[in-house]
Amino acid sequence: MPNKRSVSESYDPVEFVRHPLTFDTTVDKRYRGDHQFNSEDEDLQLATIDILGSLIAQIGEKSHNSLESNLDDLSRHVIDAIPKFKNKIMSFLAGSILEQPHKVTIYSTLLGLINVKDYEFTQAFLDYLLSALLPRALQSYQLIQSEILVRFLADLVNSNVISTSSLLILFEKFLSVLEETSPRLRKDAYVGLVLKTLPWCGRALNHTRGEELRKMLKRIDKYLNARDTEFCQTLRVWRSATDTLEQEEFFKAYWNQLMNFKKKGFTEKAILRPYLSFHSELSPGRQHKLPSFDLPEYRKEHRAKYGLPRVQFRFFDLHDVSSSELSLPPSDSIERFILEEQVRTILSLDYRHRKDCVRSLLNLSPSGRYPVDYIIMEVTLGELFRLPCPNAKFLFYFSVLLEFSKLPELGFSSLIALSFEMLYEKLEWMEVECRERFSLWFAWHLSNNSYKWHWDDWKNCDRKCEPAQYGFIRSALQKCVKLSYHERIHGVLPEDLHHLMPSAPRPCFELFSLADTEEFASVEGLADSQGLTVHFIVQFSYLLFGWCTFCFQFIRLLLLSGEYLKRLGRKSPLILSEACFRRFCIGTGGCPPFFIFHEEFQVYLFTQCLLLAGSKSYSHFISALERYMKLLNEISQLEDCKNQIIYALFSFWESSAQMLAILMDRLVTYRVIDPTSVINCLFSYDFLENHEKLGLWDILTATLNKMVARTDQMKLDIELVEGEISYLEHGKKGEENSESIRVELTERTDRLNKLYSVLGHVSKEQKEAFFTLFQRMLMVLREKNCFYQPVLVHLKMYLRKYQKDIADSMEPMEKLIFSKELDPEIMDAFNASKALLC
Amino acid sequence: MSTISSPSVELSSYRDQHFKGTRIEQDRLLRLSTTLYVGNLSFYTTEEQIVELFSKCGDIRRVVMGLDKYKKTPCGFCFVEYYNRADAENCLRYINGTRLDDRIVRTDWDAGFIEGRQYGRGKTGGQVRDEYRTDYDSGRGGYGKIMQQKMGVNDGGFSR
């Protein structure tokens, strides 16, 4: 039941902030007061109402009877139950509408039927929608929920529940934002609320209030025409504008569809309208006036919450549909919008289980008329590839598509294979960030299907002729290996593709000559069997660091090398790998033996030892890391030394992008390394040269994500405490325990102050990191060397992805970093990112 | 969507029988927990694979591999702890019931890892389910332990 929580919890700031997506349909206190019954009846009564609840939720699904007779029955049951369970029924209805938006016309018919018999209940329900649910949704920026509610309200003109004039008053209220000086995002949101309901209510409005409707459309047209849509170019998934791939800004494209709709007299074929068969039953109903309410005011700090603009995503052409009977509605028809919008809404809801989402999508009506599977696929891909980032985790879209492919009757797996092939063909025009998402999906989907794929088709892929495809296969194979293991993927692939595999992971310890030990496989064994020695080395490096005299360090190192090699059964002296030797010799000005006295070398050596000790598994690394945390924290205070940790890590795990990513992630999480150092290190040419092999961009993105997530979490915590404070101040006024409230208040205020001071520090660090990031990127770009393209692509990506995090520092950035003399391509990307949040 | 939903993020009916405390306390911990039990893994699945897959739902605090009590080798389960409850919920939504190393993994809430719980509780050291199995499962050491004893075969070795 949507109403599981008790009424006393209806305001729970913790819940509310933590799960902004889940929608609270709890009926407010003032709607309390369901009929009280004797305890004997209670169980039976509750069981009955629960059954009624599931009937309401399931109406319109597969059934032996027609929808009409089911609706007729259900409305009678509901009307019977209203005297006892008024609030429960309101809550069931609202919950069902919000959770199954594709059935909105069924619920409006149901309410119409109820309205004929019970005018008061309908009025109470409308009150509840407009004075509780809708304002709450708008206030908390739950745009999808607001859209669903407004769509339902608009559809009520068709079932004779509300009058068209009353709906127009509501629209007028929304459109009042056009007179404000607020930014485009807010205006778009409210204009969208109005425009998106027109497929449902357009005909009725045209019929009774044609003149007013035309006036309203004219006003919106004026607004849309004056809008600046510079941001579009940065949001496009496809970089070439061939016919099918062209991606117009959403409102522009939708306006075209609306105009075609208008030309046809506001008629369409994609909406199931059950109220048409109840015309005579519905006509005696009395129309309601919608209660008025106030729009939430604009708050500058929340502007990003209105949701970013989007561009239309199209993937399938009319010819791609294999079915001979069904065809896709043309891309400029209103039917295409109606179907897409329903799928998009369903995908945007917060599901407890992916199977619920699949079930809702399968119930999309009218399923027999259009190739709904293609629409579902197209919209899901559009959401997955949505820039700067999708609404949900990638895995949600992956798992929904996988769930579809498990239903054999749908033939969805061949549609997925077709999509893989089509995307592969179009890779060349695809935005790099989306190629990355595609390879993630491909690898994950294959890992769920035993890596079965017609690999042979790809074996002639040539690096020069098809660089995008070549890069994709490499990246996809790398991701397959990460989810599985090297031999597995090696075994699945035809021999011609083996050269595209990443190298097998092989740690590289530099303390002794590798020529001595042949394969590192034996060293891995060494870390295990000689755990004591390794531990000794780590301990030793610990001692080396800082506290000992030079002499003492030297003796210890000699002793150690003897001890260590004796255990290895070798008599040769300690040898460093050549690369390591060279790196540090240069640092000491050509005096080779003395580099061992340098702190930098000691840190390097220490980190290598630590990595060797932790090379057996992730957990081994974590325990080694936790053991030497104190020392690592001290090292991280030393400007010159902390980078050595990164260098040591990269030389140790050079062969495995996966280990690098996982271990870097830990080092950043434990704050051994700060994001700015990561950025500084990664933009050296040594690393850039191997950026593909090392998975450099993945590491960088993960680091930035982590940093941004930390700041966001702090902001959420602050919002939470502020919510608690205002709750304590207002919510509990006049209650007896004023003393304890005061104590709580002081405690919360202290916490709030602390949080603010931490946030100040964290934001400063973040600002610095972004400045460094863009500075380093532009430094590379200015040199115009072979790294120009990859760096430019990622510069665009970061500007777009983190626009809400850098929004406040755009002005100083423009002054200091993004100066006018830069390449126009770079400036375009910067300006587009700036325009996103306007 | 409670009326028609499968309860994937709700508590399941399984309760750890070795839990020290009352059932109410156990349920309270389960409702606040950010730790998941992950079952039906192959003995050969590595921690890196687990980190790779599970971090797609959010930042992981730690992974604890389930080990054979005597051999101290992986025995087909682990605990994954997230930093945030919401990420763990996502894991139940999106990963539970999908494959890792070709096996359908099962995830469930756990009241929080306690030292000692990483070991299998079966008589022979592994998980109890591997004692009584009668099928041959190459990812989990061949036949069940009791079957193996009856048939007089060794367990399936431990190399990939």
mmCIF file of C-alpha atoms in Angstrom, chain A residues 42-164:
data_model
loop_
_atom_site.group_PDB
_atom_site.id
_atom_site.type_symbol
_atom_site.label_atom_id
_atom_site.label_comp_id
_atom_site.label_asym_id
_atom_site.label_seq_id
_atom_site.Cartn_x
_atom_site.Cartn_y
_atom_site.Cartn_z
ATOM 1 C CA GLU A 42 -11.050 -4.892 12.246
ATOM 2 C CA ASP A 43 -9.070 -7.685 10.639
ATOM 3 C CA LEU A 44 -11.813 -8.577 8.231
ATOM 4 C CA GLN A 45 -12.362 -4.921 7.329
ATOM 5 C CA LEU A 46 -8.685 -4.290 6.791
ATOM 6 C CA ALA A 47 -8.415 -7.358 4.614
ATOM 7 C CA THR A 48 -11.310 -6.079 2.496
ATOM 8 C CA ILE A 49 -9.800 -2.663 2.048
ATOM 9 C CA ASP A 50 -6.450 -4.188 1.126
ATOM 10 C CA ILE A 51 -8.110 -6.228 -1.585
ATOM 11 C CA LEU A 52 -9.824 -3.086 -2.823
ATOM 12 C CA GLY A 53 -6.415 -1.394 -2.849
ATOM 13 C CA SER A 54 -4.917 -4.029 -5.074
ATOM 14 C CA LEU A 55 -7.966 -3.937 -7.334
ATOM 15 C CA ILE A 56 -7.436 -0.215 -7.768
ATOM 16 C CA ALA A 57 -3.769 -0.796 -8.515
ATOM 17 C CA GLN A 58 -4.424 -3.600 -10.966
ATOM 18 C CA ILE A 59 -7.302 -2.163 -12.946
ATOM 19 C CA GLY A 60 -6.558 -2.134 -16.661
ATOM 20 C CA GLU A 61 -4.254 -5.136 -16.557
ATOM 21 C CA LYS A 62 -4.959 -8.444 -18.265
ATOM 22 C CA SER A 63 -8.354 -9.753 -17.250
ATOM 23 C CA HIS A 64 -11.126 -12.058 -18.417
ATOM 24 C CA ASN A 65 -13.629 -9.240 -18.426
ATOM 25 C CA SER A 66 -13.612 -6.073 -20.458
ATOM 26 C CA LEU A 67 -12.086 -2.931 -19.007
ATOM 27 C CA GLU A 68 -15.506 -1.308 -19.048
ATOM 28 C CA SER A 69 -17.165 -3.916 -16.890
ATOM 29 C CA ASN A 70 -14.172 -3.987 -14.529
ATOM 30 C CA LEU A 71 -14.303 -0.221 -14.165
ATOM 31 C CA ASP A 72 -18.010 -0.383 -13.562
ATOM 32 C CA ASP A 73 -17.593 -3.008 -10.822
ATOM 33 C CA LEU A 74 -14.641 -1.293 -9.231
ATOM 34 C CA SER A 75 -16.376 2.075 -9.051
ATOM 35 C CA ARG A 76 -19.299 0.455 -7.258
ATOM 36 C CA HIS A 77 -17.018 -1.265 -4.728
ATOM 37 C CA VAL A 78 -15.150 1.957 -4.110
ATOM 38 C CA ILE A 79 -18.328 3.961 -3.613
ATOM 39 C CA ASP A 80 -19.523 1.358 -1.089
ATOM 40 C CA ALA A 81 -16.286 1.559 0.842
ATOM 41 C CA ILE A 82 -15.986 5.351 0.919
ATOM 42 C CA PRO A 83 -17.988 5.944 4.119
ATOM 43 C CA LYS A 84 -15.594 3.770 6.102
ATOM 44 C CA PHE A 85 -12.278 4.170 4.344
ATOM 45 C CA LYS A 86 -12.348 7.580 2.726
ATOM 46 C CA ASN A 87 -8.708 8.394 3.416
ATOM 47 C CA LYS A 88 -7.369 5.015 2.577
ATOM 48 C CA ILE A 89 -9.096 5.124 -0.766
ATOM 49 C CA MET A 90 -7.729 8.596 -1.490
ATOM 50 C CA SER A 91 -4.294 7.339 -0.689
ATOM 51 C CA PHE A 92 -4.698 4.224 -2.866
ATOM 52 C CA LEU A 93 -5.939 6.286 -5.772
ATOM 53 C CA ALA A 94 -3.185 8.842 -5.547
ATOM 54 C CA GLY A 95 -0.570 6.123 -5.132
ATOM 55 C CA SER A 96 -1.804 4.223 -8.158
ATOM 56 C CA ILE A 97 -1.890 7.311 -10.336
ATOM 57 C CA LEU A 98 1.618 8.315 -9.339
ATOM 58 C CA GLU A 99 3.045 4.835 -9.707
ATOM 59 C CA GLN A 100 1.292 3.854 -12.916
ATOM 60 C CA PRO A 101 1.123 7.006 -14.987
ATOM 61 C CA HIS A 102 0.352 5.031 -18.137
ATOM 62 C CA LYS A 103 -3.093 4.297 -16.670
ATOM 63 C CA VAL A 104 -3.945 7.903 -16.048
ATOM 64 C CA THR A 105 -7.054 7.841 -18.312
ATOM 65 C CA ILE A 106 -8.371 4.747 -16.546
ATOM 66 C CA TYR A 107 -8.131 6.492 -13.180
ATOM 67 C CA SER A 108 -9.748 9.649 -14.483
ATOM 68 C CA THR A 109 -12.661 7.535 -15.744
ATOM 69 C CA LEU A 110 -12.860 5.845 -12.359
ATOM 70 C CA LEU A 111 -12.970 9.188 -10.590
ATOM 71 C CA GLY A 112 -15.616 10.341 -13.082
ATOM 72 C CA LEU A 113 -17.793 7.355 -12.206
ATOM 73 C CA ILE A 114 -17.295 7.986 -8.503
ATOM 74 C CA ASN A 115 -18.087 11.673 -8.987
ATOM 75 C CA VAL A 116 -21.542 10.893 -10.375
ATOM 76 C CA LYS A 117 -22.451 9.137 -7.124
ATOM 77 C CA ASP A 118 -20.332 10.898 -4.527
ATOM 78 C CA TYR A 119 -19.640 14.569 -5.216
ATOM 79 C CA GLU A 120 -18.151 15.222 -1.771
ATOM 80 C CA PHE A 121 -15.551 12.517 -2.005
ATOM 81 C CA THR A 122 -14.375 13.790 -5.387
ATOM 82 C CA GLN A 123 -14.126 17.317 -4.018
ATOM 83 C CA ALA A 124 -12.112 16.052 -1.049
ATOM 84 C CA PHE A 125 -9.825 14.121 -3.379
ATOM 85 C CA LEU A 126 -9.235 17.162 -5.583
ATOM 86 C CA ASP A 127 -8.499 19.195 -2.463
ATOM 87 C CA TYR A 128 -6.009 16.578 -1.412
ATOM 88 C CA LEU A 129 -4.285 16.613 -4.807
ATOM 89 C CA LEU A 130 -4.099 20.369 -5.102
ATOM 90 C CA SER A 131 -3.421 21.415 -1.554
ATOM 91 C CA ALA A 132 -1.156 18.587 -0.493
ATOM 92 C CA LEU A 133 0.312 16.412 -3.218
ATOM 93 C CA LEU A 134 0.933 18.859 -6.031
ATOM 94 C CA PRO A 135 2.420 21.662 -3.914
ATOM 95 C CA ARG A 136 4.578 19.108 -2.128
ATOM 96 C CA ALA A 137 5.828 17.738 -5.440
ATOM 97 C CA LEU A 138 6.545 21.203 -6.806
ATOM 98 C CA GLN A 139 8.218 22.323 -3.621
ATOM 99 C CA SER A 140 10.572 19.373 -3.604
ATOM 100 C CA TYR A 141 11.267 19.691 -7.337
ATOM 101 C CA GLN A 142 9.802 16.287 -8.149
ATOM 102 C CA LEU A 143 9.042 17.270 -11.671
ATOM 103 C CA ILE A 144 7.981 13.842 -12.894
ATOM 104 C CA GLN A 145 5.426 13.496 -10.101
ATOM 105 C CA SER A 146 4.147 16.999 -10.755
ATOM 106 C CA GLU A 147 3.757 16.194 -14.442
ATOM 107 C CA ILE A 148 1.820 13.025 -13.691
ATOM 108 C CA LEU A 149 -0.533 14.844 -11.321
ATOM 109 C CA VAL A 150 -1.162 17.671 -13.759
ATOM 110 C CA ARG A 151 -1.733 15.183 -16.577
ATOM 111 C CA PHE A 152 -4.333 13.458 -14.409
ATOM 112 C CA LEU A 153 -6.011 16.749 -13.522
ATOM 113 C CA ALA A 154 -6.092 17.754 -17.175
ATOM 114 C CA ASP A 155 -7.587 14.434 -18.198
ATOM 115 C CA LEU A 156 -10.414 14.996 -15.710
ATOM 116 C CA VAL A 157 -12.038 17.402 -18.166
ATOM 117 C CA ASN A 158 -12.703 14.334 -20.330
ATOM 118 C CA SER A 159 -14.507 12.417 -17.623
ATOM 119 C CA ASN A 160 -16.669 15.362 -16.675
ATOM 120 C CA VAL A 161 -15.091 15.913 -13.261
ATOM 121 C CA ILE A 162 -13.731 19.414 -13.737
ATOM 122 C CA SER A 163 -14.640 22.199 -16.114
ATOM 123 C CA THR A 164 -12.341 23.356 -18.896
#
